[in-house]
mmCIF file of C-alpha atoms in Angstrom:
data_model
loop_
_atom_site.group_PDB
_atom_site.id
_atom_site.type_symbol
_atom_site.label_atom_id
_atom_site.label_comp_id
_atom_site.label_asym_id
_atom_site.label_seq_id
_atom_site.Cartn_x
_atom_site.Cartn_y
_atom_site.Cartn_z
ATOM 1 C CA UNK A 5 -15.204 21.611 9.330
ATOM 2 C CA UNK A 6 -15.459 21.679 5.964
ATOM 3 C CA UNK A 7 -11.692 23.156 5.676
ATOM 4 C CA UNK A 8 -10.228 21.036 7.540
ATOM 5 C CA UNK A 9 -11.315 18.098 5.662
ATOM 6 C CA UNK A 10 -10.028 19.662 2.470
ATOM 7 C CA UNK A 11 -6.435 19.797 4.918
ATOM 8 C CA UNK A 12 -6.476 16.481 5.804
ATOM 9 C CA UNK A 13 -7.495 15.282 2.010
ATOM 10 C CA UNK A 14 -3.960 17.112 0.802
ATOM 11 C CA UNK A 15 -2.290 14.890 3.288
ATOM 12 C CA UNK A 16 -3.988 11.999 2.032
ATOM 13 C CA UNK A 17 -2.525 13.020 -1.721
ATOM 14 C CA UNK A 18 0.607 12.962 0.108
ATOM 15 C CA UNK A 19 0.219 9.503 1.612
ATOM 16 C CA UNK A 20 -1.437 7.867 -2.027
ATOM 17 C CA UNK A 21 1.436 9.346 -4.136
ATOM 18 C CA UNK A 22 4.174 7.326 -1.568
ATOM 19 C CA UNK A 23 2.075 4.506 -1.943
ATOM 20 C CA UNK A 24 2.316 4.921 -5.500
ATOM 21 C CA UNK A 25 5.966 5.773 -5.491
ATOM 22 C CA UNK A 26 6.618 2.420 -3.442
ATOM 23 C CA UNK A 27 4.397 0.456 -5.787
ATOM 24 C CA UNK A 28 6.765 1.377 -8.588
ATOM 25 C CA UNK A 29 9.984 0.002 -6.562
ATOM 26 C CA UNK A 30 8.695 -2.649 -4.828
ATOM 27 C CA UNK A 31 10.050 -5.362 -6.483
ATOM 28 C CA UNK A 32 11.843 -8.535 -6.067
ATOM 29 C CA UNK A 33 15.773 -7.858 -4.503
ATOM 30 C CA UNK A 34 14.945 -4.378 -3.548
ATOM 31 C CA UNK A 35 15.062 -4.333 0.280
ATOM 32 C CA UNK A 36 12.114 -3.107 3.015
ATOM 33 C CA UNK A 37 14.837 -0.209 4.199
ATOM 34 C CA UNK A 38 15.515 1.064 0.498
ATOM 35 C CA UNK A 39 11.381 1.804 0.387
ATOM 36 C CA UNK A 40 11.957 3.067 3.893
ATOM 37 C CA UNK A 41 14.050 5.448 2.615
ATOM 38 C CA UNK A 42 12.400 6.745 -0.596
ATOM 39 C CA UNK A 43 9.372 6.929 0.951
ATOM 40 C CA UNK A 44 11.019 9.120 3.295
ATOM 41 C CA UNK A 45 12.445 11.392 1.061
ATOM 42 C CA UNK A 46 8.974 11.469 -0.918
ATOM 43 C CA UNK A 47 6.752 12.686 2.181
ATOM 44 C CA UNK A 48 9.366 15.553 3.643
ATOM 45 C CA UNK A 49 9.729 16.617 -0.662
ATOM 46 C CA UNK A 50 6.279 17.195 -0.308
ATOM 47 C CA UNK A 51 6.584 19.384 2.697
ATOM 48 C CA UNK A 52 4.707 16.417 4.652
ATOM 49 C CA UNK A 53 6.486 14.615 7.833
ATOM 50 C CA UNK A 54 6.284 10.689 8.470
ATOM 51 C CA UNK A 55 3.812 10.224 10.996
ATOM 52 C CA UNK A 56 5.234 6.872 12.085
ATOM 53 C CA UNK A 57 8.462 8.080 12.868
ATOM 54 C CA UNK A 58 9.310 8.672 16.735
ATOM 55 C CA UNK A 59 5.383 7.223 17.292
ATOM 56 C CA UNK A 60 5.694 5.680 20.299
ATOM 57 C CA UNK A 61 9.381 5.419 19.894
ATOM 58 C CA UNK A 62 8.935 3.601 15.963
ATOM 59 C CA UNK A 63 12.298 3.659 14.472
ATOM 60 C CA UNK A 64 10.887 4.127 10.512
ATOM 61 C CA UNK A 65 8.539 6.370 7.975
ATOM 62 C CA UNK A 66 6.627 3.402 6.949
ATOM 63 C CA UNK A 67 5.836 0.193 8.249
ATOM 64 C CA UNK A 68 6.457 -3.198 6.054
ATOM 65 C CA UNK A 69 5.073 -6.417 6.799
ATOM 66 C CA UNK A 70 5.653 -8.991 4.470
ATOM 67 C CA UNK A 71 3.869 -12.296 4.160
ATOM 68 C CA UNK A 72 2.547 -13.806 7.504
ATOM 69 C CA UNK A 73 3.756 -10.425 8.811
ATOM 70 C CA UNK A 74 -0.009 -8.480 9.529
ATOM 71 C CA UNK A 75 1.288 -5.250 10.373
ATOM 72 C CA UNK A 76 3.902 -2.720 12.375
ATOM 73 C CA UNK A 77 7.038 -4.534 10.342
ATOM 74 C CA UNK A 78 10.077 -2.426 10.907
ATOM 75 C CA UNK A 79 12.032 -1.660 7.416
ATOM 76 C CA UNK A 80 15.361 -3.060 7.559
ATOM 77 C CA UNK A 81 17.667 -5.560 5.667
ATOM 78 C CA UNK A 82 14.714 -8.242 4.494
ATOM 79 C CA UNK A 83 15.226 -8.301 0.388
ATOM 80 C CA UNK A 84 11.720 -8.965 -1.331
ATOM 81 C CA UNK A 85 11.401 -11.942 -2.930
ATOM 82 C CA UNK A 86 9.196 -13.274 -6.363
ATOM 83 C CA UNK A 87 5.752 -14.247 -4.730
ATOM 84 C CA UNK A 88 5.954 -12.136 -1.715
ATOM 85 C CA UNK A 89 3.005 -9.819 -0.484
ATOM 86 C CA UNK A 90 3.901 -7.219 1.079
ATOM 87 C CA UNK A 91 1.712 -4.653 3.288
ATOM 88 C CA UNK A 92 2.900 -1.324 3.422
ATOM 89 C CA UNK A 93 1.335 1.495 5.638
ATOM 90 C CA UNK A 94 2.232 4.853 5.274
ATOM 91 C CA UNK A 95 0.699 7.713 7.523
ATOM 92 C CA UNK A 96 1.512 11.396 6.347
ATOM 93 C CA UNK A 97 1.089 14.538 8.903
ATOM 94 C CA UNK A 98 0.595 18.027 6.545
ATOM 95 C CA UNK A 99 -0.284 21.388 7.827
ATOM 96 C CA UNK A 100 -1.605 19.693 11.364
ATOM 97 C CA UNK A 101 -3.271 16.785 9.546
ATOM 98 C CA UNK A 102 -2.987 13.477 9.217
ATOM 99 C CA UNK A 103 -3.824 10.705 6.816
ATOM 100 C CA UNK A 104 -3.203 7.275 7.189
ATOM 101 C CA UNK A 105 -3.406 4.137 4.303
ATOM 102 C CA UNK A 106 -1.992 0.654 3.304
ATOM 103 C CA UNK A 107 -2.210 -1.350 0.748
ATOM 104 C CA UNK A 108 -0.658 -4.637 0.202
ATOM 105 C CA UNK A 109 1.595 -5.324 -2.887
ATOM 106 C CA UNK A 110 2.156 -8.473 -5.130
ATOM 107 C CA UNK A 111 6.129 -8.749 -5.348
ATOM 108 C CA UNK A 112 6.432 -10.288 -8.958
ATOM 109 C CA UNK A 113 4.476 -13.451 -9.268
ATOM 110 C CA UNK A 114 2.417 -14.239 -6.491
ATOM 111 C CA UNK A 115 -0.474 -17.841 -5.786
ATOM 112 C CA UNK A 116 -3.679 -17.970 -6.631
ATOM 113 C CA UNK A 117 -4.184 -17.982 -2.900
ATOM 114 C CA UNK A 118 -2.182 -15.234 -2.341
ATOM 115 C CA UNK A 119 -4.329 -12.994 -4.974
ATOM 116 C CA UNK A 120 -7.385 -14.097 -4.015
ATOM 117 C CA UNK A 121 -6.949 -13.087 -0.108
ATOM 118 C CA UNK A 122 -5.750 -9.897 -1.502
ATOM 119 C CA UNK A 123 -9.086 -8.948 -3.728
ATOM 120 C CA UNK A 124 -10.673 -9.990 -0.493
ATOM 121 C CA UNK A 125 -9.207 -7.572 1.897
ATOM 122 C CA UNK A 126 -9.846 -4.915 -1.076
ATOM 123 C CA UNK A 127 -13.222 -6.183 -1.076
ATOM 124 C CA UNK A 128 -13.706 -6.098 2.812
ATOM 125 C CA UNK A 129 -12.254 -2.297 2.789
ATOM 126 C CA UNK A 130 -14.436 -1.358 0.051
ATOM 127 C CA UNK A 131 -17.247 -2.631 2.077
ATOM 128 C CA UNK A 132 -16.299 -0.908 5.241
ATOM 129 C CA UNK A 133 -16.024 2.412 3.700
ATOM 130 C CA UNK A 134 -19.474 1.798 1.929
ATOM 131 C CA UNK A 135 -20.997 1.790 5.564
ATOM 132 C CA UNK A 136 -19.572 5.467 6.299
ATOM 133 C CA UNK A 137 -22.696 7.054 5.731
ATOM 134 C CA UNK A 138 -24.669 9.459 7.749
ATOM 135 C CA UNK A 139 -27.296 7.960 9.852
ATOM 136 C CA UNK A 140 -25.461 4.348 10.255
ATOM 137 C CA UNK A 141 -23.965 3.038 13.514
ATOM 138 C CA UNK A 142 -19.985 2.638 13.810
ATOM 139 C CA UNK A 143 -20.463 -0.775 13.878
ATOM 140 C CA UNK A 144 -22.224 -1.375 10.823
ATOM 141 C CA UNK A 145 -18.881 -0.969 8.943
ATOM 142 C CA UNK A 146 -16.819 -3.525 11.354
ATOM 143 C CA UNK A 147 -19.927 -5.845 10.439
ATOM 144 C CA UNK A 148 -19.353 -5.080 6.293
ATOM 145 C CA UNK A 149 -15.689 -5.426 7.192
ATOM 146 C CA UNK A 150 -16.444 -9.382 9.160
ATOM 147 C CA UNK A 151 -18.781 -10.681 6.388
ATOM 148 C CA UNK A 152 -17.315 -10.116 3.661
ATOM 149 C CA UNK A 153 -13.916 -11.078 4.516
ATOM 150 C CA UNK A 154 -15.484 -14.550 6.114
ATOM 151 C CA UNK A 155 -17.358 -14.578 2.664
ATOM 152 C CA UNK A 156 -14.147 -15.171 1.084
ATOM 153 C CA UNK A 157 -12.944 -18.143 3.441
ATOM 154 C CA UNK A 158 -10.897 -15.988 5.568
ATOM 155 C CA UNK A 159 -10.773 -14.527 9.004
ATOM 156 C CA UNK A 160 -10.441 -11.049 10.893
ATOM 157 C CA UNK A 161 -7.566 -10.317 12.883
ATOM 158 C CA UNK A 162 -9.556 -9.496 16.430
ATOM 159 C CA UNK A 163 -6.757 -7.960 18.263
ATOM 160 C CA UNK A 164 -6.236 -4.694 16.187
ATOM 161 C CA UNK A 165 -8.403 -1.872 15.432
ATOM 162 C CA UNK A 166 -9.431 0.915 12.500
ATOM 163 C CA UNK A 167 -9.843 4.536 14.252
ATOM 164 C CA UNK A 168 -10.476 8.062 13.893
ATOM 165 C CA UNK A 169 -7.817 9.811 12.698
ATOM 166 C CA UNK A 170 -7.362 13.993 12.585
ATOM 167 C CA UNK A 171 -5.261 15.936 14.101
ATOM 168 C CA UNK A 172 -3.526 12.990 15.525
ATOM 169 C CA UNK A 173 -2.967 9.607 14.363
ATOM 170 C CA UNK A 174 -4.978 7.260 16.768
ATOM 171 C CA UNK A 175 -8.180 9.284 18.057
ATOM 172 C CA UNK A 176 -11.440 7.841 18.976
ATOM 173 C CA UNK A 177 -13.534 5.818 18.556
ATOM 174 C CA UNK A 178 -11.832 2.448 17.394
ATOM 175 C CA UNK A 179 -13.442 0.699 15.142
ATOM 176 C CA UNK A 180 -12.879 -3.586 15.194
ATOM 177 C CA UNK A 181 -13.275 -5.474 11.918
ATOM 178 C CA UNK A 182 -16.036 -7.846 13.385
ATOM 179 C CA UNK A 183 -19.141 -7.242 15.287
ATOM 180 C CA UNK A 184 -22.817 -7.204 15.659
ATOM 181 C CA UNK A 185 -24.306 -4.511 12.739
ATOM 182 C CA UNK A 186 -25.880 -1.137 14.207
ATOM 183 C CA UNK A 187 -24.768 -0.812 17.471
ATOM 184 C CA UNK A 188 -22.270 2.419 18.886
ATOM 185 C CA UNK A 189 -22.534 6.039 17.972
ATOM 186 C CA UNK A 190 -24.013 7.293 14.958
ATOM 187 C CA UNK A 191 -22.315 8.557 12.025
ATOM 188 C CA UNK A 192 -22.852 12.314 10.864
ATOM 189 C CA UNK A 193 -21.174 14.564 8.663
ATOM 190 C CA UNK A 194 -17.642 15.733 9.408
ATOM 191 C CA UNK A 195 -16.512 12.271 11.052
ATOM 192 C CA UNK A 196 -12.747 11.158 9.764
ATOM 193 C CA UNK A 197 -12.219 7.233 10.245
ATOM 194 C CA UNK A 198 -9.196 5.085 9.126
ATOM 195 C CA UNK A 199 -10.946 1.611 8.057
ATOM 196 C CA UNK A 200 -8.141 -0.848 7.769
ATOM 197 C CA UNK A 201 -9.118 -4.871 7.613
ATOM 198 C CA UNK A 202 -6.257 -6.280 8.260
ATOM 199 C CA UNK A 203 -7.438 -10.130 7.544
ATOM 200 C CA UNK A 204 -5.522 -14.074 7.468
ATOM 201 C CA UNK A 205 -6.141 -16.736 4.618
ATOM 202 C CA UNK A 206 -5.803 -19.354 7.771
ATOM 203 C CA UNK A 207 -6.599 -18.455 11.766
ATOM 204 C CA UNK A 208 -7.233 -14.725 13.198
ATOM 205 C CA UNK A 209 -4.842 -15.554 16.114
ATOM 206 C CA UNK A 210 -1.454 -13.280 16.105
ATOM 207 C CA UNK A 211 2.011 -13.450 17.647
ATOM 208 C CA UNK A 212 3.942 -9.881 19.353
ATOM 209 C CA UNK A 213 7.827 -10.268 18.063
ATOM 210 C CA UNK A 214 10.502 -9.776 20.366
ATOM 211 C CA UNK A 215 10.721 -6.120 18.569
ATOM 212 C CA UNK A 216 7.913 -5.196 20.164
ATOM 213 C CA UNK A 217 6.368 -3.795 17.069
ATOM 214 C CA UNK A 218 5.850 -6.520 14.133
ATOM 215 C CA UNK A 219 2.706 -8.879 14.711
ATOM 216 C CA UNK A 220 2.593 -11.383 12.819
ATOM 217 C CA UNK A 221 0.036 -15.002 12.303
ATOM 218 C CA UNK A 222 0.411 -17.195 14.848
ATOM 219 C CA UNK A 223 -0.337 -20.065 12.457
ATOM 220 C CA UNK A 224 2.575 -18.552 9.847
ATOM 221 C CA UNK A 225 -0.342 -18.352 7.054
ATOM 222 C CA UNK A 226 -0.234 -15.089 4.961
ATOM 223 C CA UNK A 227 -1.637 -12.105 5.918
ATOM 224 C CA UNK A 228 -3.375 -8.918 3.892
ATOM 225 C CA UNK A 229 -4.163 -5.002 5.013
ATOM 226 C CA UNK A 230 -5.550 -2.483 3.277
ATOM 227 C CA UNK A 231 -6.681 0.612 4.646
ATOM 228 C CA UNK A 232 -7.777 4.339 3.630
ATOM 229 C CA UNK A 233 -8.758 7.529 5.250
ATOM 230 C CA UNK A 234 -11.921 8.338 4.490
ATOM 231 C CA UNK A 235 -14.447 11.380 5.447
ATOM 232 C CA UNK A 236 -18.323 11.135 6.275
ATOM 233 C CA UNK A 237 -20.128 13.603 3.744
ATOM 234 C CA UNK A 238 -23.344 14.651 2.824
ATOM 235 C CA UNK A 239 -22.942 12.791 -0.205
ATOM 236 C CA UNK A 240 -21.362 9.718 1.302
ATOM 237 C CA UNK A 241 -18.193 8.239 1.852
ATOM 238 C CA UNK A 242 -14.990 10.211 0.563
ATOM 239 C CA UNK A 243 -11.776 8.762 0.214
ATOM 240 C CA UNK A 244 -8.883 11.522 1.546
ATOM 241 C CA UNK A 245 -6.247 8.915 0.042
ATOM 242 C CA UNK A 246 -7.596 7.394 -3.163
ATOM 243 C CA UNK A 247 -4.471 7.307 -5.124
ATOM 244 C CA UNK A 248 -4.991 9.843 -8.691
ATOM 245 C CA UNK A 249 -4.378 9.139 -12.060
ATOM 246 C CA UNK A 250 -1.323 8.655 -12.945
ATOM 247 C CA UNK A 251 0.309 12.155 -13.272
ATOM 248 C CA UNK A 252 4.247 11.809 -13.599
ATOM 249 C CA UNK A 253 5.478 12.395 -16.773
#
């Protein structure tokens, strides 16, 4: 319905404002727990609870994978470093709704490499949420997702999924960053999808740590996510956690 899109979109304010907020700190000798922390504080200011937190027993608010890390990184001591990149994901439940987005931050300096598989994980999400139009199949937006990130020289982690999102964080369907286009259900109005490439400048092969949470490339080469919650309208694709214009004064 119609309202509860307009809920879940205020939790997606929610979750692009921490984003934001971390963007601002995230800088070289500030630690993953210190971001941990404000983003904490951020989301409950907001009257919004971390939706990570307790998730299957996840010890944080946010999850921080830096480098060859792809995803799930538990904050903690690691201090950021000049020509890091780090992924942060940040899921925000509000009034019985969640959102769910990452984005992947230059720490000072980073390579030419290292900027160039980031503008193509943008460009691969931006692709993927192009596809979430009535009348497509789920699948065409894993196949937008595949191309263009194998456009740019690089490949799709296999292993992990996009998804529905609502009421709770992980509903179906899941949605893989690779496939075959227009094949699955068809999309119509209403649908709520998290579309997160999460894509390696060298093989798509990953590695469980002994955490059981961080994954990370098996081949140690750098990793990129980006991912927003977006709503199937009438009038196409809408973003629930585009970040705003800058409002803080």
């Amino acid at each position: 319905a119609a309202g509860e899109i307009e809920r879940m979109a205020r939790a997606g304010e929610v979750v692009a404002d921490t984003l934001a907020l971390i963007g601002e700190h995230a800088r070289p000798g500030v630690t993953t727990q210190e971001l941990d922390e404000l983003a904490d504080e951020h989301i409950r200011s907001r009257g919004g609870t971390p939706t990570f937190k307790g998730y299957r027993g996840y010890p944080a608010s946010i999850c921080v994978s830096p480098n060859d890390m792809v995803v799930h990184g538990i904050p903690g001591p690691y201090t950021l470093r000049d020509g890091d990149v780090l992924s942060v994901d940040v899921g925000v439940t509000l009034d019985g709704f969640v959102a769910d987005s990452a984005f992947t931050f230059p720490i000072g300096e980073i390579s030419p490499e290292a900027e160039r598989l980031l503008e193509g994980c943008q460009g691969a999400l931006a692709a993927g949420i192009e596809q979430c139009r009535v009348g497509n199949r789920l699948s065409d937006i894993s196949h937008a997702i595949q191309r263009v990130t194998e456009e740019h020289g690089f490949s799709v982690v296999r292993s992990l999924v996009g998804h529905g999102v609502g009421r709770s964080m992980h509903e179906e369907p899941q949605i893989p960053n690779f496939g075959e286009p227009g094949r699955g259900p068809l999309l119509s109005e209403g649908m709520t999808f998290a579309i997160e490439p999460m894509i390696n400048a060298g093989g798509a092969e990953v590695v469980l740590h002994d955490d059981e949470w961080s994954i990370s490339t098996a081949d140690h080469s750098l990793s990129a996510h980006f991912e927003h919650t977006v709503a199937i309208t009438g009038e196409g694709p809408r973003i629930l956690t585009a970040a705003r214009a800058a409002v803080r004064t």
